[in-house]
GROMACS .gro file of C-alpha atoms in nm:
model
  260
    1MET     CA    1   6.013   4.689  16.888
    2THR     CA    2   6.082   4.952  16.646
    3GLY     CA    3   5.915   5.309  16.620
    4ALA     CA    4   5.961   5.610  16.464
    5ALA     CA    5   6.218   5.724  16.700
    6GLY     CA    6   6.379   5.406  16.695
    7ARG     CA    7   6.414   5.087  16.896
    8VAL     CA    8   6.195   5.079  17.205
    9LEU     CA    9   6.334   4.827  17.462
   10HIS     CA   10   6.236   4.775  17.836
   11ASP     CA   11   6.516   4.744  18.076
   12ASP     CA   12   6.524   4.528  18.398
   13THR     CA   13   6.264   4.747  18.571
   14GLY     CA   14   6.039   4.734  18.282
   15ALA     CA   15   6.104   5.116  18.207
   16ALA     CA   16   6.100   5.197  17.823
   17VAL     CA   17   6.436   5.293  17.681
   18VAL     CA   18   6.428   5.427  17.343
   19LEU     CA   19   6.740   5.409  17.134
   20ALA     CA   20   6.775   5.553  16.788
   21ARG     CA   21   7.061   5.330  16.706
   22PRO     CA   22   7.279   5.078  16.897
   23PRO     CA   23   7.468   5.320  17.155
   24ARG     CA   24   7.842   5.423  17.044
   25ARG     CA   25   7.913   5.582  17.373
   26VAL     CA   26   7.793   5.446  17.700
   27VAL     CA   27   7.845   5.592  18.060
   28SER     CA   28   7.837   5.319  18.335
   29LEU     CA   29   7.735   5.425  18.694
   30VAL     CA   30   7.803   5.084  18.835
   31PRO     CA   31   8.159   4.928  18.887
   32SER     CA   32   8.054   4.582  18.793
   33LEU     CA   33   7.901   4.692  18.482
   34THR     CA   34   8.197   4.924  18.387
   35GLU     CA   35   8.407   4.602  18.414
   36ALA     CA   36   8.136   4.416  18.218
   37LEU     CA   37   8.159   4.645  17.951
   38ALA     CA   38   8.541   4.719  17.953
   39ALA     CA   39   8.563   4.354  17.900
   40GLY     CA   40   8.298   4.279  17.643
   41ALA     CA   41   8.255   4.626  17.461
   42PRO     CA   42   8.561   4.851  17.539
   43ASP     CA   43   8.494   5.054  17.239
   44VAL     CA   44   8.159   5.215  17.357
   45LEU     CA   45   8.261   5.283  17.694
   46ALA     CA   46   8.319   5.656  17.746
   47GLY     CA   47   8.272   5.732  18.130
   48ALA     CA   48   8.252   5.581  18.462
   49THR     CA   49   8.242   5.672  18.847
   50GLN     CA   50   8.534   5.708  19.062
   51TRP     CA   51   8.469   5.385  19.222
   52CYS     CA   52   8.483   5.197  18.870
   53THR     CA   53   8.839   5.040  18.977
   54HIS     CA   54   8.853   4.750  18.736
   55PRO     CA   55   9.009   4.694  18.498
   56PRO     CA   56   9.294   4.907  18.672
   57GLU     CA   57   9.419   5.060  18.355
   58LEU     CA   58   9.091   5.165  18.256
   59GLY     CA   59   9.107   5.516  18.093
   60VAL     CA   60   8.781   5.679  18.059
   61ALA     CA   61   8.613   6.014  18.182
   62ARG     CA   62   8.519   6.016  18.533
   63VAL     CA   63   8.177   6.128  18.648
   64ARG     CA   64   8.184   6.143  19.015
   65GLY     CA   65   8.044   5.883  19.240
   66THR     CA   66   7.760   5.612  19.228
   67LYS     CA   67   7.528   5.817  19.485
   68ASN     CA   68   7.623   6.162  19.336
   69PRO     CA   69   7.705   6.141  18.962
   70ASP     CA   70   7.810   6.462  18.792
   71ARG     CA   71   7.498   6.477  18.558
   72ARG     CA   72   7.649   6.766  18.364
   73ALA     CA   73   7.979   6.559  18.323
   74ILE     CA   74   7.758   6.285  18.173
   75ALA     CA   75   7.554   6.498  17.924
   76ALA     CA   76   7.898   6.659  17.812
   77LEU     CA   77   7.987   6.294  17.708
   78GLU     CA   78   7.705   6.271  17.481
   79PRO     CA   79   7.633   5.918  17.558
   80GLY     CA   80   7.380   5.723  17.371
   81LEU     CA   81   7.298   5.535  17.708
   82VAL     CA   82   7.366   5.525  18.058
   83VAL     CA   83   7.381   5.205  18.241
   84ALA     CA   84   7.278   5.197  18.610
   85ASN     CA   85   7.152   4.964  18.871
   86LYS     CA   86   6.850   4.981  19.102
   87GLU     CA   87   7.037   4.908  19.403
   88GLU     CA   88   7.344   5.103  19.346
   89ASN     CA   89   7.204   5.425  19.207
   90ARG     CA   90   6.948   5.666  19.321
   91GLU     CA   91   6.613   5.682  19.142
   92LEU     CA   92   6.646   6.064  19.147
   93ASP     CA   93   6.946   6.062  18.930
   94VAL     CA   94   6.812   5.829  18.654
   95ARG     CA   95   6.489   6.039  18.656
   96ARG     CA   96   6.686   6.357  18.599
   97LEU     CA   97   6.912   6.199  18.347
   98ARG     CA   98   6.611   6.075  18.136
   99ALA     CA   99   6.438   6.420  18.187
  100ALA     CA  100   6.755   6.570  18.024
  101GLY     CA  101   6.686   6.368  17.728
  102ILE     CA  102   6.962   6.075  17.799
  103PRO     CA  103   6.849   5.720  17.773
  104VAL     CA  104   6.920   5.523  18.102
  105TRP     CA  105   6.916   5.135  18.126
  106VAL     CA  106   6.865   5.009  18.494
  107THR     CA  107   6.965   4.676  18.582
  108VAL     CA  108   6.821   4.476  18.876
  109VAL     CA  109   7.057   4.182  19.028
  110GLU     CA  110   6.946   4.008  19.331
  111SER     CA  111   7.103   3.664  19.226
  112VAL     CA  112   7.355   3.497  19.033
  113PRO     CA  113   7.105   3.391  18.736
  114GLN     CA  114   6.956   3.748  18.762
  115ALA     CA  115   7.297   3.892  18.695
  116LEU     CA  116   7.373   3.681  18.437
  117ALA     CA  117   7.047   3.711  18.240
  118SER     CA  118   7.082   4.092  18.304
  119LEU     CA  119   7.426   4.103  18.169
  120GLU     CA  120   7.318   3.922  17.839
  121ARG     CA  121   7.019   4.169  17.789
  122LEU     CA  122   7.246   4.460  17.842
  123PHE     CA  123   7.474   4.333  17.540
  124THR     CA  124   7.208   4.158  17.323
  125LEU     CA  125   6.944   4.403  17.336
  126ALA     CA  126   7.091   4.738  17.461
  127LEU     CA  127   7.401   4.701  17.288
  128ASP     CA  128   7.285   4.479  16.995
  129ARG     CA  129   7.572   4.284  16.991
  130PRO     CA  130   7.695   3.915  17.064
  131ALA     CA  131   7.704   3.829  17.441
  132PRO     CA  132   8.097   3.822  17.522
  133ASP     CA  133   8.286   3.485  17.565
  134TRP     CA  134   8.333   3.539  17.955
  135LEU     CA  135   7.970   3.596  18.014
  136ARG     CA  136   7.904   3.242  17.838
  137SER     CA  137   8.187   3.101  18.054
  138ALA     CA  138   8.036   3.241  18.349
  139GLN     CA  139   7.685   3.085  18.254
  140ASP     CA  140   7.845   2.765  18.232
  141LEU     CA  141   8.033   2.781  18.571
  142TRP     CA  142   7.735   2.877  18.776
  143ASP     CA  143   7.455   2.677  18.564
  144GLY     CA  144   7.252   2.473  18.815
  145PRO     CA  145   7.047   2.479  19.160
  146PRO     CA  146   7.258   2.564  19.485
  147PRO     CA  147   7.407   2.242  19.670
  148ARG     CA  148   7.282   2.155  20.014
  149PRO     CA  149   7.463   2.387  20.259
  150HIS     CA  150   7.774   2.251  20.434
  151ALA     CA  151   7.809   2.554  20.660
  152ARG     CA  152   7.651   2.853  20.825
  153VAL     CA  153   7.796   3.205  20.773
  154ALA     CA  154   7.734   3.558  20.818
  155VAL     CA  155   7.866   3.830  20.585
  156PRO     CA  156   7.936   4.176  20.760
  157VAL     CA  157   7.981   4.462  20.505
  158TRP     CA  158   8.021   4.744  20.740
  159ARG     CA  159   8.091   4.828  21.098
  160ASP     CA  160   7.980   5.133  21.336
  161PRO     CA  161   7.708   5.040  21.281
  162TRP     CA  162   7.760   4.680  21.212
  163MET     CA  163   7.552   4.547  20.910
  164ALA     CA  164   7.555   4.260  20.707
  165VAL     CA  165   7.416   4.089  20.396
  166GLY     CA  166   7.069   4.004  20.443
  167SER     CA  167   6.781   3.884  20.238
  168ALA     CA  168   6.756   3.898  19.857
  169THR     CA  169   7.099   3.983  19.786
  170PHE     CA  170   7.355   3.879  19.514
  171ALA     CA  171   7.618   3.793  19.761
  172GLY     CA  172   7.399   3.589  19.947
  173ASP     CA  173   7.288   3.399  19.659
  174LEU     CA  174   7.646   3.325  19.543
  175LEU     CA  175   7.719   3.208  19.882
  176ALA     CA  176   7.418   2.973  19.866
  177ARG     CA  177   7.573   2.849  19.522
  178LEU     CA  178   7.886   2.772  19.700
  179GLY     CA  179   7.724   2.556  19.941
  180LEU     CA  180   7.701   2.819  20.243
  181GLU     CA  181   7.393   2.925  20.423
  182ASN     CA  182   7.371   3.274  20.517
  183VAL     CA  183   7.194   3.285  20.843
  184LEU     CA  184   7.062   3.635  20.793
  185ALA     CA  185   6.913   3.512  20.448
  186ARG     CA  186   6.559   3.544  20.592
  187ASP     CA  187   6.595   3.883  20.759
  188PRO     CA  188   6.345   4.118  20.632
  189GLY     CA  189   6.621   4.352  20.554
  190ARG     CA  190   6.862   4.336  20.273
  191TYR     CA  191   7.147   4.495  20.475
  192PRO     CA  192   7.032   4.452  20.828
  193ARG     CA  193   7.213   4.611  21.140
  194VAL     CA  194   7.351   4.330  21.342
  195ASP     CA  195   7.534   4.278  21.680
  196PRO     CA  196   7.864   4.093  21.626
  197ALA     CA  197   7.862   3.969  21.964
  198GLU     CA  198   7.532   3.784  21.891
  199LEU     CA  199   7.689   3.654  21.576
  200ASP     CA  200   7.983   3.547  21.744
  201ARG     CA  201   7.769   3.313  21.996
  202ALA     CA  202   7.531   3.197  21.736
  203GLY     CA  203   7.744   2.898  21.651
  204LEU     CA  204   7.876   2.985  21.282
  205ASP     CA  205   8.104   2.806  21.096
  206LEU     CA  206   8.274   3.115  20.953
  207VAL     CA  207   8.233   3.484  20.919
  208VAL     CA  208   8.305   3.640  20.586
  209LEU     CA  209   8.491   3.958  20.574
  210PRO     CA  210   8.506   4.131  20.235
  211ASP     CA  211   8.737   4.438  20.166
  212GLU     CA  212   8.451   4.643  20.040
  213PRO     CA  213   8.227   4.855  20.108
  214TYR     CA  214   8.396   4.838  20.456
  215PRO     CA  215   8.765   4.750  20.422
  216PHE     CA  216   8.823   4.465  20.659
  217THR     CA  217   9.164   4.350  20.733
  218ALA     CA  218   9.297   4.122  20.966
  219SER     CA  219   9.367   4.372  21.214
  220ASP     CA  220   9.015   4.526  21.185
  221GLY     CA  221   8.707   4.290  21.191
  222PRO     CA  222   8.818   3.967  21.303
  223ASP     CA  223   8.883   4.087  21.652
  224ALA     CA  224   8.499   4.125  21.679
  225PHE     CA  225   8.456   3.772  21.676
  226PRO     CA  226   8.693   3.593  21.924
  227THR     CA  227   8.535   3.259  21.896
  228THR     CA  228   8.419   3.239  21.542
  229PRO     CA  229   8.667   3.179  21.237
  230ALA     CA  230   8.699   3.463  21.001
  231ALA     CA  231   8.773   3.459  20.650
  232LEU     CA  232   8.922   3.763  20.454
  233VAL     CA  233   8.788   3.801  20.107
  234GLU     CA  234   8.813   4.025  19.824
  235GLY     CA  235   8.492   4.190  19.794
  236ARG     CA  236   8.507   4.223  19.408
  237LEU     CA  237   8.463   3.834  19.403
  238LEU     CA  238   8.174   3.799  19.639
  239THR     CA  239   7.954   4.141  19.515
  240TRP     CA  240   8.062   4.221  19.166
  241TYR     CA  241   7.883   4.061  18.885
  242GLY     CA  242   8.069   4.064  18.543
  243PRO     CA  243   8.404   3.906  18.452
  244SER     CA  244   8.461   3.855  18.840
  245LEU     CA  245   8.202   3.594  18.839
  246VAL     CA  246   8.442   3.375  18.641
  247THR     CA  247   8.728   3.417  18.879
  248ALA     CA  248   8.506   3.390  19.172
  249ARG     CA  249   8.362   3.064  19.100
  250THR     CA  250   8.717   2.897  19.124
  251ALA     CA  251   8.871   3.148  19.387
  252LEU     CA  252   8.627   3.166  19.658
  253PRO     CA  253   8.556   2.803  19.757
  254GLY     CA  254   8.947   2.778  19.884
  255ARG     CA  255   8.908   3.097  20.088
  256LEU     CA  256   8.578   3.010  20.236
  257ARG     CA  257   8.698   2.659  20.330
  258THR     CA  258   8.549   2.616  20.725
  259PRO     CA  259   8.778   2.454  20.966
  260ARG     CA  260   8.695   2.076  21.035
   0.00000   0.00000   0.00000
């Protein structure tokens, strides 16, 4: 819809976003979206958080973190749009940015299909440009329903206290599409607290230990599961949505192979 002030669009939450023109300067508050923009619309990316580590050579202004963005620094960049995510960013910061007259596009990503659709909307609606080739490749690679699971897994994401991937999460859906059943997928919480000893006694085929947000390593993590095989994986391949989806589809199955 086009009004007197410009196009009236709606982000993934249904919130109205008014854009006078396709944004020429974008600030990203989400590492996944920063990588996606850097790979699909590098000319518009003006700022990102300190946690936006990909691509490694990214040379844009930094606006602090995902949970504590520097709103003054963002405003100084004069963005035509800020992109955020419902899970990763605080609603308070989104409200304050909008109150300052800065349009904010909030994404909602809880599954692989949702991520792919959200990214297409970001490029084709918010940025008013064609979807990039890598997104089309990712859509082709992840097309179709999940296969029947061949292994039962758990995915800790933090320790002290131990927390793991629960229900309605992107990572859990991605694993299901690789044929892995997350045993906590029906937990009421999205990232419930867990007892590693109980998981170790649960007869799992594999414990998946990503290197973020907690930096699990060979000497920090597998020790808590003495009877269950552990797989150390790059967290970006498991939890980021963007160009990493292309790599993840081929790289993760080999790393998550369960012992026979």
